[in-house]
Amino acid sequence: MSLLRRLHPLDWLAGGLLALGVLCVATGLLPSGPAGDVMERIVPLLVFLATVIVLAELTGKAQVFDVVATWVARAGRGNYVLLFGLCVLFASVTTITLNLDTTAVLLTPVMLALATRVGIAAVPLAMTTVWLANTASLLLPVSNLTNLLAADRVALAPSEMAATMWAPQVASIAVTMACLWGFYWRLGRRGELRYEPPSAPRPADRVLFRVCALACAGFLLAILLADVPLWTASMTAALIVLVAFAVRSRDTLRLSLVPWRLLVLVPGMFLVVETVNAHGLHGILTTAMGSDNGVTGMLRSAAVGAGFSNALNNLPAYMAAEAAIPDGNHHQLLAQLIGVNVGPVITPWASLATLLWFERCRWHGTRIELGRFLGTGLVLAVAGTLAATVALAATT
């Protein structure tokens, strides 16, 4: 009973969705064939998710992110405009290279702690992480779990995907920067002219710091330059870091490092949505998106992806919408990725990263005004999705 009392509401949600999904399969509402297909697709995703989060958590404990964040603040030299650009760059690079959940899980507390340390407002930094965790996740397969789900249909190597999605990525980040500055970073919102840069960072264990930094760099090189499955690259990097911590800081290694909630939540979501998809959702999505592979079809696909993601969640939203897109409609499929990556910034449950971000903000004591979050997120979702889709259409 004590364990049940300690469970977070998100734990109950994850367990409930998995139980419901299993019940759908057991009762025949979801036939075993489609259920097996869904699980086959998401097993590599789950392995990647588990290992990359462990890699990111231990990298955070080795103070790699703290050192980089402190360097960013020092490089800003007390100038808010320069700090804004550097924070956008830091959050964007973290999302693009290490996955949006890493930005939500690790970069958020680092930024919030940095805000406290140098005496600047926390909310602008917090919003920078959550928005760019979503909108900066178009460029590489590793950037977002939806990209991994789309890997077979998109059929692009990481370098090819970057060459295809660079313009939509630049457009979505540019719109995000404009919204961040207008809604959260401008002088009338932040309330300070300058800030005091923090002192130079000093990692507590330089060996762990170097091993983790090199492991992350090796992971990035493996996925960008070698034909290595993402889950293999993340598992190898995580094992290197785990060995280093086993030697240098064994007490740090705990089962709580594994993202159990996500590993339970993701299969449950997919099984439930696949059940709904088999009982009418597919037809609704097919009608909503149409079969046009041109600009109109791309805009419709992106809009449906963004809307469905905010109503439910972007991962199962992509899976359901993908099945409604004709096999040859490559551009419409890429537009769908824009919708489910850039669009889920309105509701707190639209992406796993946003859910994790809200939890971290609550833990830190940073209050996020829900009405303002929804309103500003709506502006960003519409403008960012539209800009990125138009950029895709103009460059493909």
Short mmCIF file of C-alpha atoms in Angstrom, two decimals:
data_model
loop_
_atom_site.label_atom_id
_atom_site.label_comp_id
_atom_site.label_asym_id
_atom_site.label_seq_id
_atom_site.Cartn_x
_atom_site.Cartn_y
_atom_site.Cartn_z
CA MET A 1 0.00 0.00 0.00
CA SER A 2 2.90 2.39 0.74
CA LEU A 3 4.16 1.88 -2.83
CA LEU A 4 0.72 2.73 -4.23
CA ARG A 5 0.60 5.94 -2.20
CA ARG A 6 3.97 7.02 -3.64
CA LEU A 7 2.84 6.61 -7.24
CA HIS A 8 2.60 9.82 -9.27
CA PRO A 9 -0.65 10.49 -11.20
CA LEU A 10 1.32 9.93 -14.41
CA ASP A 11 2.26 6.46 -13.09
CA TRP A 12 -1.43 5.66 -12.70
CA LEU A 13 -2.09 6.98 -16.19
CA ALA A 14 0.71 4.87 -17.68
CA GLY A 15 -0.38 1.72 -15.87
CA GLY A 16 -4.03 2.29 -16.74
CA LEU A 17 -3.29 2.77 -20.44
CA LEU A 18 -1.16 -0.37 -20.58
CA ALA A 19 -3.83 -2.40 -18.77
CA LEU A 20 -6.49 -1.04 -21.14
CA GLY A 21 -4.32 -1.86 -24.15
CA VAL A 22 -3.74 -5.41 -22.96
CA LEU A 23 -7.47 -5.78 -22.30
CA CYS A 24 -8.22 -4.64 -25.87
CA VAL A 25 -5.95 -7.39 -27.21
CA ALA A 26 -7.28 -10.02 -24.80
CA THR A 27 -10.92 -9.32 -25.70
CA GLY A 28 -10.28 -9.25 -29.44
CA LEU A 29 -11.12 -5.55 -29.86
CA LEU A 30 -7.61 -5.30 -31.25
CA PRO A 31 -6.70 -8.41 -33.26
CA SER A 32 -3.38 -10.05 -32.44
CA GLY A 33 -1.97 -9.31 -35.92
CA PRO A 34 -2.17 -5.49 -35.74
CA ALA A 35 -1.15 -5.62 -32.07
CA GLY A 36 1.94 -7.61 -32.98
CA ASP A 37 2.80 -5.18 -35.77
CA VAL A 38 2.55 -2.24 -33.37
CA MET A 39 4.78 -3.89 -30.77
CA GLU A 40 7.33 -4.90 -33.42
CA ARG A 41 7.64 -1.29 -34.50
CA ILE A 42 7.96 0.20 -31.04
CA VAL A 43 10.39 -2.30 -29.44
CA PRO A 44 13.49 -0.65 -31.03
CA LEU A 45 12.00 2.72 -30.04
CA LEU A 46 11.64 1.57 -26.41
CA VAL A 47 15.22 0.29 -26.33
CA PHE A 48 16.44 3.62 -27.70
CA LEU A 49 14.26 5.57 -25.27
CA ALA A 50 15.50 3.63 -22.24
CA THR A 51 19.19 3.81 -23.15
CA VAL A 52 19.28 7.42 -24.33
CA ILE A 53 17.52 8.61 -21.16
CA VAL A 54 19.98 6.66 -18.99
CA LEU A 55 22.83 8.14 -21.04
CA ALA A 56 21.40 11.63 -20.63
CA GLU A 57 20.67 11.23 -16.89
CA LEU A 58 24.22 10.08 -16.13
CA THR A 59 25.67 12.76 -18.40
CA GLY A 60 23.70 15.25 -16.35
CA LYS A 61 25.01 13.79 -13.10
CA ALA A 62 28.55 14.12 -14.48
CA GLN A 63 27.76 17.86 -14.78
CA VAL A 64 28.24 18.04 -18.55
CA PHE A 65 25.00 19.98 -18.99
CA ASP A 66 25.73 22.20 -15.99
CA VAL A 67 29.12 23.12 -17.40
CA VAL A 68 27.67 23.93 -20.82
CA ALA A 69 24.77 25.93 -19.32
CA THR A 70 27.15 27.91 -17.12
CA TRP A 71 29.38 28.55 -20.13
CA VAL A 72 26.32 29.81 -22.00
CA ALA A 73 25.50 32.24 -19.18
CA ARG A 74 29.11 33.44 -18.98
CA ALA A 75 29.28 33.84 -22.75
CA GLY A 76 26.21 36.07 -22.52
CA ARG A 77 28.27 38.55 -20.42
CA GLY A 78 25.20 39.86 -18.64
CA ASN A 79 23.47 40.77 -21.92
CA TYR A 80 19.93 39.35 -22.14
CA VAL A 81 19.74 39.49 -25.93
CA LEU A 82 22.96 37.52 -26.30
CA LEU A 83 21.88 35.11 -23.55
CA PHE A 84 18.60 34.56 -25.37
CA GLY A 85 20.38 33.57 -28.58
CA LEU A 86 22.75 31.26 -26.74
CA CYS A 87 19.93 29.56 -24.80
CA VAL A 88 18.02 29.00 -28.04
CA LEU A 89 21.15 27.49 -29.60
CA PHE A 90 21.83 25.28 -26.54
CA ALA A 91 18.26 23.97 -26.34
CA SER A 92 18.05 23.45 -30.11
CA VAL A 93 21.33 21.52 -30.33
CA THR A 94 20.40 19.37 -27.33
CA THR A 95 17.03 18.51 -28.87
CA ILE A 96 18.39 17.86 -32.35
CA THR A 97 21.25 15.66 -31.21
CA LEU A 98 20.10 14.01 -27.98
CA ASN A 99 16.29 13.80 -28.30
CA LEU A 100 13.53 16.13 -27.10
CA ASP A 101 12.98 14.13 -23.91
CA THR A 102 16.59 14.80 -22.91
CA THR A 103 15.91 18.53 -23.23
CA ALA A 104 12.79 18.18 -21.08
CA VAL A 105 14.33 15.86 -18.47
CA LEU A 106 17.81 17.31 -18.06
CA LEU A 107 18.07 20.75 -19.63
CA THR A 108 15.00 22.08 -17.81
CA PRO A 109 16.38 21.67 -14.26
CA VAL A 110 19.80 22.90 -15.41
CA MET A 111 18.27 26.08 -16.84
CA LEU A 112 16.05 26.60 -13.80
CA ALA A 113 19.00 26.14 -11.44
CA LEU A 114 20.99 28.57 -13.57
CA ALA A 115 18.19 31.13 -13.31
CA THR A 116 18.29 30.83 -9.54
CA ARG A 117 22.08 31.05 -9.43
CA VAL A 118 22.37 34.25 -11.46
CA GLY A 119 19.14 35.86 -10.28
CA ILE A 120 17.17 35.99 -13.53
CA ALA A 121 13.53 35.06 -14.20
CA ALA A 122 12.95 31.31 -14.46
CA VAL A 123 9.87 31.23 -16.72
CA PRO A 124 11.58 32.52 -19.91
CA LEU A 125 14.27 29.86 -19.56
CA ALA A 126 11.67 27.18 -18.81
CA MET A 127 9.57 28.08 -21.85
CA THR A 128 12.68 28.09 -24.03
CA THR A 129 13.34 24.46 -23.12
CA VAL A 130 9.80 23.14 -23.57
CA TRP A 131 9.07 24.92 -26.83
CA LEU A 132 12.38 24.07 -28.47
CA ALA A 133 12.17 20.50 -27.17
CA ASN A 134 9.25 20.17 -29.58
CA THR A 135 9.88 22.63 -32.39
CA ALA A 136 13.61 21.82 -32.81
CA SER A 137 12.98 18.09 -33.25
CA LEU A 138 12.61 17.89 -37.05
CA LEU A 139 16.16 17.54 -38.31
CA LEU A 140 17.38 14.04 -37.40
CA PRO A 141 15.78 10.63 -36.70
CA VAL A 142 17.16 10.79 -33.16
CA SER A 143 15.54 14.18 -32.45
CA ASN A 144 12.02 12.86 -31.82
CA LEU A 145 10.46 9.45 -31.25
CA THR A 146 7.97 10.22 -34.01
CA ASN A 147 10.92 10.46 -36.41
CA LEU A 148 12.00 6.98 -35.34
CA LEU A 149 8.50 5.67 -35.93
CA ALA A 150 8.58 7.21 -39.40
CA ALA A 151 12.01 5.81 -40.28
CA ASP A 152 10.75 2.91 -42.43
CA ARG A 153 8.26 5.01 -44.42
CA VAL A 154 10.52 8.07 -44.73
CA ALA A 155 13.47 5.84 -45.76
CA LEU A 156 16.09 8.57 -45.27
CA ALA A 157 19.50 8.19 -43.65
CA PRO A 158 20.25 10.79 -40.93
CA SER A 159 22.28 12.93 -43.34
CA GLU A 160 19.53 12.67 -45.99
CA MET A 161 16.84 13.59 -43.50
CA ALA A 162 18.87 16.63 -42.41
CA ALA A 163 19.26 17.67 -46.05
CA THR A 164 15.48 17.37 -46.53
CA MET A 165 14.27 18.95 -43.29
CA TRP A 166 16.80 21.75 -42.77
CA ALA A 167 14.52 24.48 -44.14
CA PRO A 168 11.44 23.43 -42.08
CA GLN A 169 13.72 23.18 -39.03
CA VAL A 170 15.14 26.68 -39.53
CA ALA A 171 11.62 28.06 -40.09
CA SER A 172 10.17 26.45 -36.95
CA ILE A 173 13.08 27.63 -34.77
CA ALA A 174 12.80 31.16 -36.19
CA VAL A 175 9.09 31.32 -35.36
CA THR A 176 9.78 29.88 -31.90
CA MET A 177 12.40 32.56 -31.27
CA ALA A 178 9.95 35.29 -32.27
CA CYS A 179 7.26 33.90 -29.95
CA LEU A 180 9.69 33.39 -27.08
CA TRP A 181 10.95 36.96 -27.33
CA GLY A 182 7.53 38.51 -27.74
CA PHE A 183 5.76 36.51 -25.03
CA TYR A 184 8.47 35.81 -22.45
CA TRP A 185 11.93 37.35 -23.01
CA ARG A 186 11.32 41.02 -23.84
CA LEU A 187 12.04 43.61 -21.16
CA GLY A 188 8.39 44.08 -20.17
CA ARG A 189 8.19 40.37 -19.29
CA ARG A 190 11.57 39.57 -17.76
CA GLY A 191 11.79 42.76 -15.68
CA GLU A 192 15.61 43.11 -15.65
CA LEU A 193 18.10 44.93 -17.89
CA ARG A 194 21.14 42.76 -17.16
CA TYR A 195 22.18 39.73 -15.10
CA GLU A 196 25.33 38.74 -13.24
CA PRO A 197 27.30 35.95 -15.00
CA PRO A 198 28.07 32.92 -12.77
CA SER A 199 31.55 31.81 -11.76
CA ALA A 200 33.55 29.38 -13.89
CA PRO A 201 32.26 25.76 -13.72
CA ARG A 202 34.34 23.03 -12.07
CA PRO A 203 33.14 19.40 -12.49
CA ALA A 204 33.39 17.40 -9.28
CA ASP A 205 34.79 14.36 -11.13
CA ARG A 206 36.72 15.28 -14.23
CA VAL A 207 37.10 11.64 -15.34
CA LEU A 208 33.34 11.06 -15.39
CA PHE A 209 32.86 14.43 -17.05
CA ARG A 210 35.24 13.54 -19.88
CA VAL A 211 33.93 10.00 -20.35
CA CYS A 212 30.32 11.20 -20.58
CA ALA A 213 31.19 14.05 -22.92
CA LEU A 214 33.12 11.67 -25.21
CA ALA A 215 30.35 9.04 -25.07
CA CYS A 216 27.77 11.61 -26.17
CA ALA A 217 30.08 12.83 -28.94
CA GLY A 218 30.66 9.23 -30.08
CA PHE A 219 26.93 8.58 -30.08
CA LEU A 220 26.34 11.58 -32.32
CA LEU A 221 29.14 10.65 -34.71
CA ALA A 222 27.83 7.08 -34.93
CA ILE A 223 24.33 8.12 -35.95
CA LEU A 224 25.46 10.87 -38.30
CA LEU A 225 28.42 9.27 -40.07
CA ALA A 226 27.91 5.50 -39.77
CA ASP A 227 25.05 3.26 -40.80
CA VAL A 228 24.35 2.20 -37.20
CA PRO A 229 20.83 1.61 -35.81
CA LEU A 230 19.94 4.33 -33.33
CA TRP A 231 19.17 1.87 -30.53
CA THR A 232 22.59 0.22 -31.01
CA ALA A 233 24.41 3.55 -30.85
CA SER A 234 22.52 4.72 -27.76
CA MET A 235 22.96 1.35 -26.01
CA THR A 236 26.72 1.34 -26.67
CA ALA A 237 27.16 4.88 -25.39
CA ALA A 238 25.01 4.17 -22.32
CA LEU A 239 27.05 1.03 -21.50
CA ILE A 240 30.31 3.01 -21.67
CA VAL A 241 28.92 5.59 -19.26
CA LEU A 242 27.47 2.91 -16.98
CA VAL A 243 30.87 1.21 -16.71
CA ALA A 244 32.53 4.53 -15.88
CA PHE A 245 30.00 5.22 -13.12
CA ALA A 246 30.32 1.65 -11.81
CA VAL A 247 34.03 2.31 -11.32
CA ARG A 248 33.92 5.94 -10.15
CA SER A 249 30.51 6.42 -8.50
CA ARG A 250 28.68 3.12 -8.00
CA ASP A 251 26.11 4.63 -5.59
CA THR A 252 24.74 6.74 -8.44
CA LEU A 253 23.57 3.66 -10.36
CA ARG A 254 19.99 2.98 -9.37
CA LEU A 255 16.98 1.41 -11.06
CA SER A 256 15.26 4.79 -10.90
CA LEU A 257 17.54 5.94 -13.74
CA VAL A 258 15.47 3.81 -16.12
CA PRO A 259 12.38 5.72 -17.39
CA TRP A 260 9.91 3.04 -16.28
CA ARG A 261 6.90 5.32 -16.61
CA LEU A 262 7.64 5.99 -20.28
CA LEU A 263 8.35 2.33 -20.98
CA VAL A 264 4.89 1.49 -19.62
CA LEU A 265 3.07 4.51 -21.04
CA VAL A 266 4.24 4.23 -24.65
CA PRO A 267 3.06 0.65 -25.39
CA GLY A 268 -0.25 1.34 -23.65
CA MET A 269 -0.88 4.47 -25.71
CA PHE A 270 -0.12 2.73 -28.98
CA LEU A 271 -2.31 -0.29 -28.25
CA VAL A 272 -5.27 1.89 -27.23
CA VAL A 273 -4.98 4.21 -30.23
CA GLU A 274 -4.53 1.27 -32.61
CA THR A 275 -7.76 -0.18 -31.21
CA VAL A 276 -9.61 3.10 -31.79
CA ASN A 277 -8.00 3.31 -35.22
CA ALA A 278 -9.38 -0.11 -36.13
CA HIS A 279 -12.89 0.97 -35.13
CA GLY A 280 -13.44 4.12 -37.20
CA LEU A 281 -10.60 6.56 -36.55
CA HIS A 282 -8.77 5.53 -39.73
CA GLY A 283 -11.67 6.60 -41.93
CA ILE A 284 -11.99 9.96 -40.18
CA LEU A 285 -8.28 10.70 -40.59
CA THR A 286 -8.27 9.61 -44.24
CA THR A 287 -11.12 11.99 -45.00
CA ALA A 288 -9.55 14.85 -43.03
CA MET A 289 -6.16 14.65 -44.75
CA GLY A 290 -7.20 13.63 -48.26
CA SER A 291 -4.76 12.14 -50.76
CA ASP A 292 -3.19 15.27 -52.29
CA ASN A 293 0.61 15.12 -52.18
CA GLY A 294 0.93 18.79 -53.14
CA VAL A 295 0.98 21.94 -51.01
CA THR A 296 -2.71 21.69 -50.05
CA GLY A 297 -2.37 18.08 -48.98
CA MET A 298 0.77 18.90 -47.01
CA LEU A 299 -0.98 21.72 -45.16
CA ARG A 300 -3.97 19.49 -44.38
CA SER A 301 -1.71 16.68 -43.17
CA ALA A 302 0.31 19.00 -40.92
CA ALA A 303 -2.84 20.58 -39.48
CA VAL A 304 -4.41 17.20 -38.69
CA GLY A 305 -1.17 16.03 -37.08
CA ALA A 306 -0.92 19.13 -34.89
CA GLY A 307 -4.59 19.06 -33.89
CA PHE A 308 -4.69 15.33 -33.14
CA SER A 309 -1.44 15.58 -31.13
CA ASN A 310 -2.85 18.28 -28.87
CA ALA A 311 -6.08 16.34 -28.42
CA LEU A 312 -4.30 13.11 -27.49
CA ASN A 313 -0.51 12.79 -27.83
CA ASN A 314 1.86 13.12 -30.76
CA LEU A 315 3.24 9.55 -30.70
CA PRO A 316 -0.01 7.61 -31.23
CA ALA A 317 -1.29 10.53 -33.34
CA TYR A 318 1.51 9.96 -35.82
CA MET A 319 0.96 6.19 -35.92
CA ALA A 320 -2.75 6.60 -36.62
CA ALA A 321 -2.27 9.35 -39.20
CA GLU A 322 0.56 7.56 -40.99
CA ALA A 323 -1.75 4.66 -41.82
CA ALA A 324 -4.16 7.10 -43.49
CA ILE A 325 -1.51 8.55 -45.85
CA PRO A 326 -1.12 6.80 -49.25
CA ASP A 327 2.20 4.96 -49.64
CA GLY A 328 3.51 7.19 -52.42
CA ASN A 329 2.73 10.51 -50.71
CA HIS A 330 6.21 11.21 -49.36
CA HIS A 331 5.72 14.97 -49.02
CA GLN A 332 2.42 14.54 -47.20
CA LEU A 333 4.13 12.14 -44.77
CA LEU A 334 6.92 14.64 -44.04
CA ALA A 335 4.29 17.34 -43.47
CA GLN A 336 2.60 15.01 -41.00
CA LEU A 337 5.91 14.82 -39.11
CA ILE A 338 5.98 18.62 -38.97
CA GLY A 339 2.47 18.63 -37.51
CA VAL A 340 3.21 16.09 -34.79
CA ASN A 341 6.63 17.60 -33.92
CA VAL A 342 6.11 21.36 -34.10
CA GLY A 343 2.38 21.43 -33.28
CA PRO A 344 2.22 19.71 -29.84
CA VAL A 345 2.88 22.87 -27.78
CA ILE A 346 -0.66 23.80 -26.73
CA THR A 347 -1.87 21.18 -24.24
CA PRO A 348 0.27 19.76 -21.39
CA TRP A 349 -0.23 16.17 -22.64
CA ALA A 350 0.49 16.79 -26.35
CA SER A 351 3.97 15.26 -26.08
CA LEU A 352 5.84 13.18 -23.52
CA ALA A 353 8.48 15.90 -23.35
CA THR A 354 5.91 18.47 -22.25
CA LEU A 355 4.56 16.14 -19.56
CA LEU A 356 8.09 15.59 -18.25
CA TRP A 357 8.78 19.33 -18.40
CA PHE A 358 5.71 20.21 -16.32
CA GLU A 359 6.81 17.69 -13.69
CA ARG A 360 10.32 19.18 -13.53
CA CYS A 361 8.97 22.73 -13.23
CA ARG A 362 6.65 21.67 -10.40
CA TRP A 363 9.55 19.96 -8.62
CA HIS A 364 11.65 23.12 -8.89
CA GLY A 365 8.78 25.31 -7.67
CA THR A 366 8.43 27.28 -10.91
CA ARG A 367 4.79 28.17 -11.48
CA ILE A 368 3.58 27.97 -15.06
CA GLU A 369 0.37 29.89 -15.68
CA LEU A 370 -1.79 27.39 -17.58
CA GLY A 371 -3.94 29.94 -19.42
CA ARG A 372 -0.88 31.77 -20.70
CA PHE A 373 0.77 28.46 -21.62
CA LEU A 374 -2.27 27.43 -23.69
CA GLY A 375 -2.71 30.81 -25.39
CA THR A 376 0.91 31.41 -26.34
CA GLY A 377 1.27 27.75 -27.34
CA LEU A 378 -1.67 28.10 -29.72
CA VAL A 379 0.04 31.02 -31.49
CA LEU A 380 3.30 29.08 -31.79
CA ALA A 381 1.59 25.87 -32.95
CA VAL A 382 -0.28 27.60 -35.77
CA ALA A 383 2.55 29.89 -36.90
CA GLY A 384 5.33 27.34 -36.48
CA THR A 385 3.52 24.48 -38.22
CA LEU A 386 2.47 26.74 -41.09
CA ALA A 387 5.97 28.21 -41.56
CA ALA A 388 7.69 24.84 -41.45
CA THR A 389 5.23 23.25 -43.88
CA VAL A 390 5.55 26.11 -46.35
CA ALA A 391 9.36 25.83 -46.09
CA LEU A 392 9.13 22.10 -46.81
CA ALA A 393 6.91 22.71 -49.83
CA ALA A 394 9.28 25.37 -51.13
CA THR A 395 12.40 23.18 -50.89
CA THR A 396 11.11 19.76 -52.05
#
